[in-house]
Amino acid sequence: MADIPARTELKVTTGPIRGSRKIHVGPLGVAMREIDLEPSSGEPPIRVYDTSGPYTDPQARIDIMAGLPEIRRDWIRARGDVEEVAQREVRPEDNGQLGPDRSGGVQPFPNVRKQVLRAKPGANVSQMHYARRGIITPEMEYVAERENLGRAKMGTVALSRDGESFGASIPDYVTPEFVRDEVARGRAIIPNNINHPESEPMAIGRNFLVKINANIGNSAVASTVASEVDKMVWSIRWGADTVMDLSTGRNIHDTREWILRNAPVPIGTVPIYQALEKVGGVAEDLTWEIFRDTLIEQAEQGVDYFTIHAGVRLGYIPMAAKRVTGIVSRGGSIMAKWCLAHHKESFLYEHFDEITEIMKAYDIAYSLGDGLRPGSIADANDEAQFSELYTLGELTHRAWKQDVQVMIEGPGHVPMHKIKENMDKQLEVCGEAPFYTLGPLTTDIAPGYDHITSGIGAAMIGWYGTAMLCYVTPKEHLGLPDRDDVKVGVVTYKLAAHAADLAKGHPAAQVRDNALSKARFEFRWRDQFNLSLDPDTAEEYHDQTLPAEGAKTAHFCSMCGPKFCSMQISQEVRAFANKQNQGVEGFLATGPTGAETAAASKAAALKGMEEMSKVFKETGSELYMGSGGREHD
Amino acid sequence: MADIPARTELKVTTGPIRGSRKIHVGPLGVAMREIDLEPSSGEPPIRVYDTSGPYTDPQARIDIMAGLPEIRRDWIRARGDVEEVAQREVRPEDNGQLGPDRSGGVQPFPNVRKQVLRAKPGANVSQMHYARRGIITPEMEYVAERENLGRAKMGTVALSRDGESFGASIPDYVTPEFVRDEVARGRAIIPNNINHPESEPMAIGRNFLVKINANIGNSAVASTVASEVDKMVWSIRWGADTVMDLSTGRNIHDTREWILRNAPVPIGTVPIYQALEKVGGVAEDLTWEIFRDTLIEQAEQGVDYFTIHAGVRLGYIPMAAKRVTGIVSRGGSIMAKWCLAHHKESFLYEHFDEITEIMKAYDIAYSLGDGLRPGSIADANDEAQFSELYTLGELTHRAWKQDVQVMIEGPGHVPMHKIKENMDKQLEVCGEAPFYTLGPLTTDIAPGYDHITSGIGAAMIGWYGTAMLCYVTPKEHLGLPDRDDVKVGVVTYKLAAHAADLAKGHPAAQVRDNALSKARFEFRWRDQFNLSLDPDTAEEYHDQTLPAEGAKTAHFCSMCGPKFCSMQISQEVRAFANKQNQGVEGFLATGPTGAETAAASKAAALKGMEEMSKVFKETGSELYMGSGGREHD
């Protein structure tokens, strides 16, 4: 019972992120970060999206043993559609303690609720249900404020709508009405279980900022509860919008309770993992009843979204058996084994509408799992994968009939040229329900660097329309990520999501890039560090070669030194021209303009190509055939 | 003079890359690596492209003080078109020693040649010149063998031609004739100065494997010659196809000599850097004569390609002065300053044909520099950038008139949706001359992670047709990369280049992915490590949680533990079905097939969408409008 140490020893990282202040915006006090720039810049502070919760607020009192304040408590109760019920009693098997050996347990969370919330009989407490009845909830208002990054409606920041959004409908300004509409039509979800009132509302949908998820959780062979709580806090510090607790092995119930009570972001789980522990790891012994009981258990704790692998149907298993890497989803393989052993359709599929009944009583969102996602380049976009996707489309519409929120999980390992097909098919059959992808990894050959192989695919599929990107850490395929891996994974995915926002033309996305680039050009090193996704690392890297304080204002860095600094020379070019009292343009106003010069060059280039083509033709040479026409051998 | 230590202290990394053997293929002994798989796999060894030179060959005797063997010496001389001339004498200013203070110098390379090669009067020794006369050189034969990765013409490996190449013409099998044709038409270059006979020939072109470049070099404020030689050897160990020596400050000449004599890959430089040092860092004092002398100096040392910023024309400077980040190319900003100070067209542009005369006497390839590349998202694809590109197109054709090889440098900072336009315009105006890009970085906000922000752009532009990707390290924008940064940069770009090869449908690319994925599925951990781009890191990460030797054959890892291993369960699924003596498919042959199941699900999904749409229409709701049609506010 020693895993969670005494109060004074339990450590999570608190305090402001370097160079920024916590602010609370609007009547709901939506949390954001504000980065002050050096006075010399003459620019206002930059507001950025903030997932870190009270942990980065110096005003907040953090007590892991007590849990976070319940910011949504009153909103939930004010709707009058919930009732208090006694929480299902925790059983030894909930923590994987099946036999007489009860060693290795952890201290339960000290502040467990005796009473939990549930929808009143016949009620539906999902945000989608409210939205479809035209109700704007405080959660929707919170989301609207948050997505605008504190911009005023007719903000002073000029809107850049340069981008290619592939059919998304990103508004210039997000209103609560817009959030409601998106939730109503299923294009966005706000995952927040009524039993997780600690969570700050956020939206996942392709007309909002692209989100990222971080996976944490212990396994039977590694990690502890304390380190998982620490990883959760650490991952949201760097930008994780949601966190999945993928714990297996022992102490699943208690680990989750510690995480939920201290999490200001939505928490997702894969309930089949715990169900499997309850039957001693024997997939064939799983039953609907055990699974259902697990859903209730987790629903009462406050899990915000469930990964349910209901698309792994009996008939699809032969398709996957032929693959290079078979089934690589844990949940998918468990269900495949069950189906095959019983020679029966999946109980998740068969009982899907009953699961939905449970989801709507707590407002848990579906994350329909892609149990047949490809685990290698060779298996990408195959029959097994897309067959399952069609079933996920069917289930989306079944869930929507009960006004339950849905997102769809996606691959996996996919080479670049096959990524867009995934997005297009998902939009087609899942009615634009938010897509939530793992990477995808664009090659299999870089274990140790799979945050990068997958970051490439993630940025691309985010651009194409994926609403949330599930991170991959450097340890993927090799081991359980530690704290450092979690940070690298989160920052990598944060930059991929931001690259996607830029490419989609999100109206506020480029503000931060512009501010950072301007700081770079003006040698405001501190501003450059503070505006970056990871100010600590940026400053540390700079200081490895030029640690002196004076170097923070120097007009050069160790890369080029003072004489070769292009930024410095560029500034000299400007200054020189200004000295002529006419600007660069005026100074050069004799001779051809730049545009005339460029036009002449372009004409010469095209003429050159024509001539070369002619020479080859005249000499009868086979060497010059023009582009693209010929395959050799 | 103590920077290059005594023989016993000078350290570069030698010895085989873990889990692989050096092999030499074909009559020319083309160097490759072969990775043996565990006997249980029943599979032949995997051959991979190898840039590491003799350093990874246990048979080779490495002596940095003597330099590498001259493998091309006889090929070059056998053509009968070169003559020996006395090497230009080294002057103090070549090493930045202008004043009376000559301290800080380094020991010159001990084995400097007194005589160097040059084309006989009137001769042209460029590979393009030979190619256009129909000659197949040993260099072209070497390239052909190398690009096939040792595959036999009708190899046993089934060809996978799945991909989207955007008009590239990648053959199933590369013949020497194909190499000659590509070089003749300017679609590929083989950069190898006749004075760098140590280099192993390689090709840069979009119908060959995508290549990567690593930048090294000291600056006025950091690094030493010894560490730059070490970085060169280190970078090619991990896969750098070419290396650019971007040294500035002192000792430029001697640093380059050490690097060239020990480099089995082409070396590129930016001669204007050294020219600027010769005039004490005052851009205005640069002259054509000093620049020309620098070209000869470096040509005689053996530099294989020169970055020449001849596209920065006087008229373009006002376009760049308006930008958020002005001019971010060092060479570009130097030339801009010169042009503005003299109010004159660039001497690089004015003397371009004379430069070409020099290039063809040594077979140096142009790398036409993009001095006006964007340094921020805000400046991407602007008038300055594309104007310069048109001039680079014009110059390409001018160089080709003298049969001189050309590649074109590209950006920079570009958001994802603007990347393809760069490639398309480059192909149009530069006659398919190889494109060589720096990233591009897809966002500005992640200093410390710019190998990743740029790796995303690099993979994409490589897919679209870029022939060589210039790496970016984690230190970009912050400091001079150290050895670790060099490795991370190289591996990141190697995986990006490979992702591009896969997406383009390179016929041999997927062999390695498939082998690694199969090893993963079969729990051949050692094969998985050895097949990866960085076996050391892969094994280290695995061992951080499961260090025991037995874990290398365990059917699980620390991520999931034994019960939750999807790969293990997948294998059990196969085994179970096989026990029924009929395979999974046969076992399930009652009931609907998977295809029937999927078709029914798809139909249900599409019907669901239709119904939902109808409901919304009938209720007159504005909530459901279909996709893409509506902007809010």
PDB file of C-alpha atoms in Angstrom, chain B residues 537-630:
ATOM      1  CA  THR B 537      18.301   3.876 -29.586  1.00  0.00           C
ATOM      2  CA  ALA B 538      15.646   1.248 -30.279  1.00  0.00           C
ATOM      3  CA  GLU B 539      17.391  -1.292 -28.085  1.00  0.00           C
ATOM      4  CA  GLU B 540      18.173   1.249 -25.394  1.00  0.00           C
ATOM      5  CA  TYR B 541      14.535   2.326 -25.167  1.00  0.00           C
ATOM      6  CA  HIS B 542      13.355  -1.265 -24.981  1.00  0.00           C
ATOM      7  CA  ASP B 543      15.882  -2.075 -22.285  1.00  0.00           C
ATOM      8  CA  GLN B 544      14.958   0.878 -20.100  1.00  0.00           C
ATOM      9  CA  THR B 545      11.983  -1.092 -18.810  1.00  0.00           C
ATOM     10  CA  LEU B 546      12.886  -4.687 -19.687  1.00  0.00           C
ATOM     11  CA  PRO B 547      16.663  -5.003 -19.661  1.00  0.00           C
ATOM     12  CA  ALA B 548      16.873  -8.779 -19.172  1.00  0.00           C
ATOM     13  CA  GLU B 549      18.242 -10.750 -22.101  1.00  0.00           C
ATOM     14  CA  GLY B 550      15.181 -13.018 -21.949  1.00  0.00           C
ATOM     15  CA  ALA B 551      12.965 -10.045 -22.792  1.00  0.00           C
ATOM     16  CA  LYS B 552      14.554  -9.991 -26.257  1.00  0.00           C
ATOM     17  CA  THR B 553      12.596 -13.113 -27.126  1.00  0.00           C
ATOM     18  CA  ALA B 554       9.596 -12.498 -24.862  1.00  0.00           C
ATOM     19  CA  HIS B 555       6.207 -12.464 -26.498  1.00  0.00           C
ATOM     20  CA  PHE B 556       5.327  -9.104 -24.945  1.00  0.00           C
ATOM     21  CA  CYS B 557       6.873  -5.839 -23.892  1.00  0.00           C
ATOM     22  CA  SER B 558       6.500  -3.336 -21.070  1.00  0.00           C
ATOM     23  CA  MET B 559       3.801  -1.373 -22.858  1.00  0.00           C
ATOM     24  CA  CYS B 560       1.058  -3.934 -22.454  1.00  0.00           C
ATOM     25  CA  GLY B 561       2.499  -6.860 -20.545  1.00  0.00           C
ATOM     26  CA  PRO B 562       1.811 -10.471 -21.505  1.00  0.00           C
ATOM     27  CA  LYS B 563      -1.989 -10.622 -21.156  1.00  0.00           C
ATOM     28  CA  PHE B 564      -2.691  -7.534 -23.218  1.00  0.00           C
ATOM     29  CA  CYS B 565      -0.358  -8.153 -26.109  1.00  0.00           C
ATOM     30  CA  SER B 566      -2.456  -7.780 -29.237  1.00  0.00           C
ATOM     31  CA  MET B 567       0.265  -9.373 -31.350  1.00  0.00           C
ATOM     32  CA  GLN B 568       0.278 -12.437 -29.107  1.00  0.00           C
ATOM     33  CA  ILE B 569      -3.521 -12.636 -29.144  1.00  0.00           C
ATOM     34  CA  SER B 570      -3.512 -12.240 -32.932  1.00  0.00           C
ATOM     35  CA  GLN B 571      -1.199 -15.208 -33.176  1.00  0.00           C
ATOM     36  CA  GLU B 572      -3.462 -17.193 -30.875  1.00  0.00           C
ATOM     37  CA  VAL B 573      -6.404 -16.310 -33.109  1.00  0.00           C
ATOM     38  CA  ARG B 574      -4.533 -17.750 -36.079  1.00  0.00           C
ATOM     39  CA  ALA B 575      -3.455 -20.808 -34.146  1.00  0.00           C
ATOM     40  CA  PHE B 576      -6.937 -21.441 -32.850  1.00  0.00           C
ATOM     41  CA  ALA B 577      -8.405 -21.368 -36.301  1.00  0.00           C
ATOM     42  CA  ASN B 578      -5.709 -23.620 -37.665  1.00  0.00           C
ATOM     43  CA  LYS B 579      -6.482 -26.156 -34.961  1.00  0.00           C
ATOM     44  CA  GLN B 580      -9.930 -26.483 -36.519  1.00  0.00           C
ATOM     45  CA  ASN B 581      -8.043 -27.651 -39.636  1.00  0.00           C
ATOM     46  CA  GLN B 582      -9.778 -25.158 -41.780  1.00  0.00           C
ATOM     47  CA  GLY B 583      -8.219 -21.768 -41.121  1.00  0.00           C
ATOM     48  CA  VAL B 584     -10.101 -18.803 -39.735  1.00  0.00           C
ATOM     49  CA  GLU B 585     -12.046 -18.329 -42.905  1.00  0.00           C
ATOM     50  CA  GLY B 586     -13.196 -21.941 -43.113  1.00  0.00           C
ATOM     51  CA  PHE B 587     -14.127 -21.985 -39.474  1.00  0.00           C
ATOM     52  CA  LEU B 588     -16.384 -19.007 -40.007  1.00  0.00           C
ATOM     53  CA  ALA B 589     -17.828 -20.189 -43.329  1.00  0.00           C
ATOM     54  CA  THR B 590     -21.350 -20.261 -41.970  1.00  0.00           C
ATOM     55  CA  GLY B 591     -23.281 -16.991 -41.700  1.00  0.00           C
ATOM     56  CA  PRO B 592     -22.662 -13.844 -43.721  1.00  0.00           C
ATOM     57  CA  THR B 593     -19.138 -13.204 -45.019  1.00  0.00           C
ATOM     58  CA  GLY B 594     -17.133 -10.257 -43.860  1.00  0.00           C
ATOM     59  CA  ALA B 595     -17.768  -8.510 -47.161  1.00  0.00           C
ATOM     60  CA  GLU B 596     -21.520  -8.997 -46.775  1.00  0.00           C
ATOM     61  CA  THR B 597     -21.348  -7.725 -43.210  1.00  0.00           C
ATOM     62  CA  ALA B 598     -19.425  -4.634 -44.307  1.00  0.00           C
ATOM     63  CA  ALA B 599     -21.816  -3.919 -47.172  1.00  0.00           C
ATOM     64  CA  ALA B 600     -24.796  -4.110 -44.815  1.00  0.00           C
ATOM     65  CA  SER B 601     -23.082  -1.796 -42.312  1.00  0.00           C
ATOM     66  CA  LYS B 602     -22.173   0.697 -44.997  1.00  0.00           C
ATOM     67  CA  ALA B 603     -25.731   0.735 -46.303  1.00  0.00           C
ATOM     68  CA  ALA B 604     -27.047   1.254 -42.763  1.00  0.00           C
ATOM     69  CA  ALA B 605     -24.611   4.113 -42.197  1.00  0.00           C
ATOM     70  CA  LEU B 606     -25.563   5.910 -45.371  1.00  0.00           C
ATOM     71  CA  LYS B 607     -29.254   5.353 -44.658  1.00  0.00           C
ATOM     72  CA  GLY B 608     -28.693   6.821 -41.191  1.00  0.00           C
ATOM     73  CA  MET B 609     -27.258   9.977 -42.673  1.00  0.00           C
ATOM     74  CA  GLU B 610     -30.108  10.296 -45.074  1.00  0.00           C
ATOM     75  CA  GLU B 611     -32.643   9.898 -42.291  1.00  0.00           C
ATOM     76  CA  MET B 612     -30.967  12.432 -40.091  1.00  0.00           C
ATOM     77  CA  SER B 613     -30.839  14.904 -42.904  1.00  0.00           C
ATOM     78  CA  LYS B 614     -34.541  14.331 -43.517  1.00  0.00           C
ATOM     79  CA  VAL B 615     -35.484  14.814 -39.869  1.00  0.00           C
ATOM     80  CA  PHE B 616     -33.721  18.121 -39.775  1.00  0.00           C
ATOM     81  CA  LYS B 617     -35.295  19.244 -42.985  1.00  0.00           C
ATOM     82  CA  GLU B 618     -38.775  18.227 -41.923  1.00  0.00           C
ATOM     83  CA  THR B 619     -38.500  19.999 -38.608  1.00  0.00           C
ATOM     84  CA  GLY B 620     -37.267  23.059 -40.402  1.00  0.00           C
ATOM     85  CA  SER B 621     -34.242  23.017 -38.160  1.00  0.00           C
ATOM     86  CA  GLU B 622     -31.265  25.028 -39.104  1.00  0.00           C
ATOM     87  CA  LEU B 623     -29.046  22.708 -37.183  1.00  0.00           C
ATOM     88  CA  TYR B 624     -28.344  20.217 -39.921  1.00  0.00           C
ATOM     89  CA  MET B 625     -27.060  21.873 -43.026  1.00  0.00           C
ATOM     90  CA  GLY B 626     -24.796  19.238 -44.496  1.00  0.00           C
ATOM     91  CA  SER B 627     -21.095  19.834 -44.718  1.00  0.00           C
ATOM     92  CA  GLY B 628     -19.053  22.712 -45.791  1.00  0.00           C
ATOM     93  CA  GLY B 629     -21.707  25.149 -46.802  1.00  0.00           C
ATOM     94  CA  ARG B 630     -21.929  27.653 -44.054  1.00  0.00           C
TER      95      ARG B 630
END
